[in-house]
Short mmCIF file of C-alpha atoms in Angstrom, two decimals:
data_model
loop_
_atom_site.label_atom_id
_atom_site.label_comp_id
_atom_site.label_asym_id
_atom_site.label_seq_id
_atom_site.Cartn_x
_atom_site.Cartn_y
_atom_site.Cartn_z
CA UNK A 17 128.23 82.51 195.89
CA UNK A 18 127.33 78.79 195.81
CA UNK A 19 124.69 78.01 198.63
CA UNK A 20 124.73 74.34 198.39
CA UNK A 21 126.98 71.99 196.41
CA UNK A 22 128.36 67.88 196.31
CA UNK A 23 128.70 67.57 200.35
CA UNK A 24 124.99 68.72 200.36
CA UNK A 25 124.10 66.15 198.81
CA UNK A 26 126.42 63.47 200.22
CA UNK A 27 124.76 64.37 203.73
CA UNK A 28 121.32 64.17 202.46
CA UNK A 29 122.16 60.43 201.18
CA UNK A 30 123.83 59.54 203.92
CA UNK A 31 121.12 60.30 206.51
CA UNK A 32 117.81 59.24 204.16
CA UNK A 33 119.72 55.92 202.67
CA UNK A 34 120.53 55.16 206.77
CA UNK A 35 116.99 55.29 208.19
CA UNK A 36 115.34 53.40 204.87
CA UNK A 37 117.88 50.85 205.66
CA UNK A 38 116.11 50.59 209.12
CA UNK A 39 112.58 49.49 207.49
CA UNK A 40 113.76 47.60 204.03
CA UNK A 41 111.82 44.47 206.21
CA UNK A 42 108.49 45.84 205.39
CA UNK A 43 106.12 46.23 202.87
CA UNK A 44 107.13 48.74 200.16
CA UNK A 45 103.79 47.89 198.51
CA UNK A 46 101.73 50.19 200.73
CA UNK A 47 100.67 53.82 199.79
CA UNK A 48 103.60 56.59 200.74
CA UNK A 49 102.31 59.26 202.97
CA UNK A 50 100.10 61.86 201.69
CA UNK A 51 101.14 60.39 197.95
CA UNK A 52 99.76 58.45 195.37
CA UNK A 53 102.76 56.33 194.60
CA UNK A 54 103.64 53.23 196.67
CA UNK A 55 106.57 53.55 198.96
CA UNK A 56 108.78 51.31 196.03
CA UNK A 57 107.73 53.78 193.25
CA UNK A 58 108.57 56.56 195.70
CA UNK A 59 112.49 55.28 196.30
CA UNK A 60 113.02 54.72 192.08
CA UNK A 61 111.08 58.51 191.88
CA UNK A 62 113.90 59.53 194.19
CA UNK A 63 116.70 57.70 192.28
CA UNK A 64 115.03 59.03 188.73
CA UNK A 65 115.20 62.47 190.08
CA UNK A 66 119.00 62.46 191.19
CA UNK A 67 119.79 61.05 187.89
CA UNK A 68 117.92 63.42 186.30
CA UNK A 69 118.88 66.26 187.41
CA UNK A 70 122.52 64.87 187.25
CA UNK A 71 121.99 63.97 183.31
CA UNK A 72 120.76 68.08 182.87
CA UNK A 73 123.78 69.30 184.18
CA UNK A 74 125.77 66.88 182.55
CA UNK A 75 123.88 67.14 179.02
CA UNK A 76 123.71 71.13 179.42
CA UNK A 77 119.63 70.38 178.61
CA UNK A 78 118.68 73.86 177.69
CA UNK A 79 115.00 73.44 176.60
CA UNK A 80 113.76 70.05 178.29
CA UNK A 81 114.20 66.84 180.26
CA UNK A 82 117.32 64.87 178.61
CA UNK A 83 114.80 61.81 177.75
CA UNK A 84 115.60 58.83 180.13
CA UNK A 85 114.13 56.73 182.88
CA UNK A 86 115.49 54.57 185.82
CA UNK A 87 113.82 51.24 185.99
CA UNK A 88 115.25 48.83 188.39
CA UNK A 89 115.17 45.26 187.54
CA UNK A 90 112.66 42.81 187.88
CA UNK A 91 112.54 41.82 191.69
CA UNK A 92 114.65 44.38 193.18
CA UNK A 93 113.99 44.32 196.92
CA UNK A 94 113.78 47.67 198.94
CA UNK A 95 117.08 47.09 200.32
CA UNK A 96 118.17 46.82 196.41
CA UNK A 97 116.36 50.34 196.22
CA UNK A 98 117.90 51.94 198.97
CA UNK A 99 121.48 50.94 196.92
CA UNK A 100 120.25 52.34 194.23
CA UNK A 101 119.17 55.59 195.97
CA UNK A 102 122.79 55.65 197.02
CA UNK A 103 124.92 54.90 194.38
CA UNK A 104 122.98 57.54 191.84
CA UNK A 105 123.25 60.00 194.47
CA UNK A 106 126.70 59.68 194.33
CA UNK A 107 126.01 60.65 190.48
CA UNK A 108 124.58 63.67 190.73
CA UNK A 109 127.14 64.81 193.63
CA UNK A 110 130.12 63.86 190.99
CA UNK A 111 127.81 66.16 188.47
CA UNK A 112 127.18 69.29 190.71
CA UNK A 113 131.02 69.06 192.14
CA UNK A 114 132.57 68.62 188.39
CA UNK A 115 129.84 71.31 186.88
CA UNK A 116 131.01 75.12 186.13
CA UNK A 117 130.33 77.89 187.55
CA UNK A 118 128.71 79.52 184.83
CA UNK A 119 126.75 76.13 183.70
CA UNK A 120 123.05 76.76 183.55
CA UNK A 121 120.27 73.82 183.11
CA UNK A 122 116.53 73.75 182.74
CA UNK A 123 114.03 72.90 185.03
CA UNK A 124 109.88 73.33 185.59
CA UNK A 125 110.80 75.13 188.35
CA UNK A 126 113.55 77.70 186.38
CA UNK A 127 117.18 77.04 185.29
CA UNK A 128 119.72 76.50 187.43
CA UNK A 129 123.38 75.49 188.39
CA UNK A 130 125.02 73.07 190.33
CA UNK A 131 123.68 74.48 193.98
CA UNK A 132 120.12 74.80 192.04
CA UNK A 133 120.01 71.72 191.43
CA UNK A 134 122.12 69.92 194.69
CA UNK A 135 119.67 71.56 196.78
CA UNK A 136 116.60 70.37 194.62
CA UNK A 137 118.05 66.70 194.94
CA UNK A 138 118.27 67.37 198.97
CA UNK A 139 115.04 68.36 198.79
CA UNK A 140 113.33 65.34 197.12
CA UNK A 141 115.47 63.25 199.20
CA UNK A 142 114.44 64.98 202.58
CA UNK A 143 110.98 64.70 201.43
CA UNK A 144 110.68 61.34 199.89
CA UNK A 145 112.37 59.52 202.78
CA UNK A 146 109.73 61.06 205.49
CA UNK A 147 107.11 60.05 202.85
CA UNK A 148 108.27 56.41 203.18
CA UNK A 149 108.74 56.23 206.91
CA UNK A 150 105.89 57.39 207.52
CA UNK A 151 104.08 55.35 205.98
CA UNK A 152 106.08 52.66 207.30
CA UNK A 153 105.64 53.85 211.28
CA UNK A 154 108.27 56.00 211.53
CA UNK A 155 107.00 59.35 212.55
CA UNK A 156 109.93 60.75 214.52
CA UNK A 157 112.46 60.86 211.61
CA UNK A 158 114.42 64.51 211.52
CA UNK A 159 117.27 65.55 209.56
CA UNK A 160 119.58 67.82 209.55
CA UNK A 161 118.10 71.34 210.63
CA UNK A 162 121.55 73.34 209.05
CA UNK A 163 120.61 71.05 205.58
CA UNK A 164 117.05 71.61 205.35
CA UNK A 165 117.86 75.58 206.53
CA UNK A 166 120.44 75.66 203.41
CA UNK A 167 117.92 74.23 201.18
CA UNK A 168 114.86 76.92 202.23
CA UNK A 169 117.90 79.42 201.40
CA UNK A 170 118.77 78.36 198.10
CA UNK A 171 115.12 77.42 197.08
CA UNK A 172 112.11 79.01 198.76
CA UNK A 173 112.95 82.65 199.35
CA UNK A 174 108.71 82.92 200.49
CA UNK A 175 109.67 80.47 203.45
CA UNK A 176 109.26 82.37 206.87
CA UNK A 177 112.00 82.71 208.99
CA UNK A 178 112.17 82.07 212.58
CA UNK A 179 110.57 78.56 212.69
CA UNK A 180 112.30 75.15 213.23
CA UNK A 181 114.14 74.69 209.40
CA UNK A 182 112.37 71.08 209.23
CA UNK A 183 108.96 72.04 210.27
CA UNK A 184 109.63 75.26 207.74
CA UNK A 185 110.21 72.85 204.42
CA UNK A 186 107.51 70.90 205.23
CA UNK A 187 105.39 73.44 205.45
CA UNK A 188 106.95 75.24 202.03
CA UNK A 189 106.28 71.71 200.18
CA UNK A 190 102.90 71.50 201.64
CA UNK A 191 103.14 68.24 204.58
CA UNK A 192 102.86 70.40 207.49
CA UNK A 193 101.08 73.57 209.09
CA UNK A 194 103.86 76.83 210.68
CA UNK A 195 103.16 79.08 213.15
CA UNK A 196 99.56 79.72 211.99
CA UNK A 197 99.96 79.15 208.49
CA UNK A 198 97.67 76.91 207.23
CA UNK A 199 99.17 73.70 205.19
CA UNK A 200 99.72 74.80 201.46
CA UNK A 201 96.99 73.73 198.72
CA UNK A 202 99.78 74.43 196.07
CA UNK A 203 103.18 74.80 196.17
CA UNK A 204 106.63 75.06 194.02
CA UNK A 205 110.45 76.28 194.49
CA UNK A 206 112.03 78.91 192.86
CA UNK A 207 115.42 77.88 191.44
CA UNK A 208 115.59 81.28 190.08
CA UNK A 209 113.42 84.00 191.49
CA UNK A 210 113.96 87.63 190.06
CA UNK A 211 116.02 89.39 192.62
CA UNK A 212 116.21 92.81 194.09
CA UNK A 213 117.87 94.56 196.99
CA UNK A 214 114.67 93.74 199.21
CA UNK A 215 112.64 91.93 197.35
CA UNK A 216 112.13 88.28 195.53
CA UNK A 217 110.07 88.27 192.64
CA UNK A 218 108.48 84.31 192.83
CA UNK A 219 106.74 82.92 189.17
CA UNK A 220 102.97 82.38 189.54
CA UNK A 221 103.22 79.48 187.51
CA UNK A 222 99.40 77.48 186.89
CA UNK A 223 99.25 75.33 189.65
CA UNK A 224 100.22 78.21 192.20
CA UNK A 225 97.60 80.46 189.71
CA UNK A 226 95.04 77.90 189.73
CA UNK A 227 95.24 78.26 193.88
CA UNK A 228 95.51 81.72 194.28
CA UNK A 229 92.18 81.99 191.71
CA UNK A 230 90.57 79.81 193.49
CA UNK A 231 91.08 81.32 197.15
CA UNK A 232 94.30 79.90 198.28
CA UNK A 233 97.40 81.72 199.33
CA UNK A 234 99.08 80.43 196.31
CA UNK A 235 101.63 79.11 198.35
CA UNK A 236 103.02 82.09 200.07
CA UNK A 237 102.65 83.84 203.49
CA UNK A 238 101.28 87.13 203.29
CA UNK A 239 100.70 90.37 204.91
CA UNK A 240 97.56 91.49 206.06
CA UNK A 241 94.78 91.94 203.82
CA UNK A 242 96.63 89.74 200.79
CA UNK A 243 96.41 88.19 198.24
CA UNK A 244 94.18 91.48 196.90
CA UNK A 245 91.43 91.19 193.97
CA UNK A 246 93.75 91.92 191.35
CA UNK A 247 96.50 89.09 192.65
CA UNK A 248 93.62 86.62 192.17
CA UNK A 249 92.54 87.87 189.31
CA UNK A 250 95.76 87.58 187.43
CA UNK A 251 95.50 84.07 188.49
CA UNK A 252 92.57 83.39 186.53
CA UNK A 253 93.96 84.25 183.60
CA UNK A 254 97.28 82.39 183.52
CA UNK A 255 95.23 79.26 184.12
CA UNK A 256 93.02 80.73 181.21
CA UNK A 257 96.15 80.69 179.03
CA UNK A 258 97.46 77.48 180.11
CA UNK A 259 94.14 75.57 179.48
CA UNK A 260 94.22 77.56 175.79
CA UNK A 261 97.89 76.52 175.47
CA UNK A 262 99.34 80.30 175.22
CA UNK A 263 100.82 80.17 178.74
CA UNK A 264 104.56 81.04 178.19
CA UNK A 265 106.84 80.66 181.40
CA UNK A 266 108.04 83.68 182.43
CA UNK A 267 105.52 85.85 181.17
CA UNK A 268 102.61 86.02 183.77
CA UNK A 269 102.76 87.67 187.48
CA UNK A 270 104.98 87.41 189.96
CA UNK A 271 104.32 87.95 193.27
CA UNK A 272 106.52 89.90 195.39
CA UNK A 273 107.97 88.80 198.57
CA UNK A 274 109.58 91.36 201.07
CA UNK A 275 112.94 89.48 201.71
CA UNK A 276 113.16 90.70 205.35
CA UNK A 277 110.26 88.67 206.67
CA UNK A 278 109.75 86.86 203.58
CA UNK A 279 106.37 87.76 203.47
CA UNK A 280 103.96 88.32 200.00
CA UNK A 281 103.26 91.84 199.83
CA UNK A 282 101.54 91.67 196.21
CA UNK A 283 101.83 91.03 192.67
CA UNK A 284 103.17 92.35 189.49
CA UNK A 285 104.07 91.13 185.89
CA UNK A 286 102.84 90.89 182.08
CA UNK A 287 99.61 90.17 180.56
CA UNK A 288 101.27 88.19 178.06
CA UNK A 289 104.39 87.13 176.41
CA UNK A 290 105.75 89.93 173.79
CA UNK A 291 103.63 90.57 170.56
CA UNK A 292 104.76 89.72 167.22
CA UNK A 293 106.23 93.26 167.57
CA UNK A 294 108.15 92.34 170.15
CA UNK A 295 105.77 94.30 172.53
CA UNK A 296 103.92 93.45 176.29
CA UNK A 297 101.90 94.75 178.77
CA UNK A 298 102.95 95.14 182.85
CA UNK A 299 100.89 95.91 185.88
CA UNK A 300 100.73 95.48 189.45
CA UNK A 301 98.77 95.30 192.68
CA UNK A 302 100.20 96.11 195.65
CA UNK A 303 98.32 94.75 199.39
CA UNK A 304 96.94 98.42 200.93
CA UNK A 305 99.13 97.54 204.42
CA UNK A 306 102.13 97.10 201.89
CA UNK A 307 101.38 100.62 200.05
CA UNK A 308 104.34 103.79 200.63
CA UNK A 309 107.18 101.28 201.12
CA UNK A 310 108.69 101.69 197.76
CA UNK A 311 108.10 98.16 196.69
CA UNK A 312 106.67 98.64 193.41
CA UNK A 313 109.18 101.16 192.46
CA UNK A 314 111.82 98.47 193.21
CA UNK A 315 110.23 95.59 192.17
CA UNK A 316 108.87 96.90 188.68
CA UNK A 317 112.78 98.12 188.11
CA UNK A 318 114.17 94.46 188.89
CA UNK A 319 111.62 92.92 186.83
CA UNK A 320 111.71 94.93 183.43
CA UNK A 321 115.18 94.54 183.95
CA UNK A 322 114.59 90.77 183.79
CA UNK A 323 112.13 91.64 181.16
CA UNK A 324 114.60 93.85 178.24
CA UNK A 325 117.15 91.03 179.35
CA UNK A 326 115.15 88.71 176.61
CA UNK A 327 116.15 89.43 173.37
CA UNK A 328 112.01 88.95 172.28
CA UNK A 329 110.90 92.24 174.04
CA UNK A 330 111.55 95.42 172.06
CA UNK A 331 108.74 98.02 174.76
CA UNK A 332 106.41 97.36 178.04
CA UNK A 333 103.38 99.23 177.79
CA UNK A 334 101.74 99.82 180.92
CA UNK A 335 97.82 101.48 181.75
CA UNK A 336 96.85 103.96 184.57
CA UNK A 337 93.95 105.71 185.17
CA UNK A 338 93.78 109.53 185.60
CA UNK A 339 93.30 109.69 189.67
CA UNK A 340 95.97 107.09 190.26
CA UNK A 341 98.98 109.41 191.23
CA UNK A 342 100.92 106.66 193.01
CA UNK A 343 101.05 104.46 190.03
CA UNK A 344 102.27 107.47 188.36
CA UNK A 345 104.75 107.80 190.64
CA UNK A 346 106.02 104.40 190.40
CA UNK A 347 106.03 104.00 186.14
CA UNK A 348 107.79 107.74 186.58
CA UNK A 349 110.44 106.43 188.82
CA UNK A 350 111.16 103.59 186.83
CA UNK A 351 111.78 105.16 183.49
CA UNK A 352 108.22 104.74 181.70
CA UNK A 353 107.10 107.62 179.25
CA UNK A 354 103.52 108.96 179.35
CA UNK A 355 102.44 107.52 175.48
CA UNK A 356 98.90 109.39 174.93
CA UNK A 357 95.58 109.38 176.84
CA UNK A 358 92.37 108.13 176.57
CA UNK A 359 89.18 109.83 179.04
CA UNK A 360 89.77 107.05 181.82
CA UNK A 361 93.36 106.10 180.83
CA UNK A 362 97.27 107.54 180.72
CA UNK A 363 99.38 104.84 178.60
CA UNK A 364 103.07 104.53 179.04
CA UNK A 365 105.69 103.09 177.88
CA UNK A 366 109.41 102.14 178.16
CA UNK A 367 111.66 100.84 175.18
CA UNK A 368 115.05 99.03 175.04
CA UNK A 369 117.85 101.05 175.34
#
């Protein structure tokens, strides 16, 4: 079922276009808030992302951005923005209310339908008007609570629950501290996280590696004791692969968030994209206060399943030493063969079926 859709983003236009309206007397020249861009090159960002998003639906862009740019004219004055903002709204809401069901597009951020990609136009609207008002002396602004809580929904399943739905997406998009949760050094959505009964499987991509290496939560609220060694580790070496140029989306860790609480309870993926052979490596590291639950179990079944889903992968190998019986366990559970020994090792494996 559709979580967001066309009246989404009607509502988000209709509330962001009415308070930019309130400040188009001032100077768009000055610095948005907590951005590089001016508060003009923040409203034709805005208006370049609806259309944007509306051309990839529209184009069916399977592999890539459909190659265009808004530009307004010469001497367009912020109130001309704010029509702009409005009328290419309307664009992508005729896009994501005339798209099919089945239609899928790509993004950065994973590919996605017409509520992927109405709630990732809410989103930069939500986010892009506060950015200008603030900078512009409005620091009271507040939308919707029901759209921002429909946009954490569709978008960020590692979002807590519980908090105030506006305080919740600023703090997921890294403007604002939560409940204790320090503001976010890196951050990204998830238009299509892995899913399982009771987990979400959310793609370390190199920015969010590139934190978690480097001591930061990597964007995610976790249990205590996380993100382990292991988590950080794995970071490390997607940013390896991305500064060497072999980083392949989809094929790095993902770290697992309990869907209950939506808390990060550890990590788990491949140590590369499939082999000429059509082969890969899997592993995992679970937080200690997360152990017994059955979350690997469930987590490494939804995410081979992803996995054997791609036509490139043929077998996942995966490496356990001797004394490890949990791991055992878990590969056991899951379907994984023992494949041979070595005197610190037991190799398994699982093929398509």
């Amino acid at each position: 079922m559709a979580i967001m859709g066309a009246h989404d983003i009607d509502e988000a236009v209709r509330v962001t276009t009415s308070a930019l309206r309130a400040v188009t007397d001032q100077d768009w020249s000055v610095p948005a808030a907590g951005l590089e861009w001016s508060c003009y090159d923040t409203a034709v960002h805005l208006a370049g992302a609806f259309a944007g998003y509306a051309g990839q639906l529209t184009g069916r862009a399977t592999d890539g951005y459909v190659p265009f740019e808004i530009v307004p004219e010469e001497g367009t004055t912020p109130d001309g923005l704010v029509r702009v903002i409005e009328a290419i709204g309307g664009l992508l809401s005729a896009a994501v209310f005339r798209a099919p069901s089945g239609v899928r597009a790509w993004h950065t951020y994973g590919a996605a339908g017409g509520d992927g990609f109405a709630a990732m136009g809410v989103v930069e609207a939500l986010l892009h008007a506060r950015d200008i008002l603030r900078a512009l002396g409005v620091d009271d602004w507040q939308p919707p609570g029901r759209l921002c809580a429909r946009a954490l929904e569709r978008l960020f399943p590692q979002a807590p629950h519980g908090a105030d739905p506006w305080r919740t997406l600023l703090w997921a998009t890294g403007r604002g501290d939560l409940d204790g949760l320090p503001r976010l050094g890196a951050w990204r959505w998830y238009a299509e996280p892995v899913r399982s009964e009771h987990l979400f499987l959310c793609e370390v991509s190199p920015v969010v590696a590139a934190d978690l290496h480097g001591g930061g939560s990597g964007g995610f609220a976790w249990v205590e004791g996380g993100p382990e060694e292991g988590t950080r580790f794995a970071g490390g070496m997607v940013v390896k692969a991305s500064e060497a140029g072999t980083y392949r989306p989809g094929w790095g860790p993902y770290a697992i968030v309990r869907a209950s609480d939506r808390r990060a309870v550890g990590a788990m993926g491949f140590h590369a994209a499939p082999d000429p052979d059509g082969g890969a490596e899997i592993g995992y590291d679970l937080v200690k206060s997360a152990r017994g639950h059955g979350y690997a179990t469930e987590a490494l079944r939804a995410l081979t399943a992803w996995a054997f889903a791609r036509p490139e992968l043929k077998l996942l190998r995966a490496t356990v030493d001797h004394d490890n019986a949990p791991s055992h366990a878990v590969l056991t559970r899951a379907g994984f063969q023992q494949a041979g020994s070595s005197d610190e090792h037991v190799h398994y494996v699982l093929t398509r079926t």
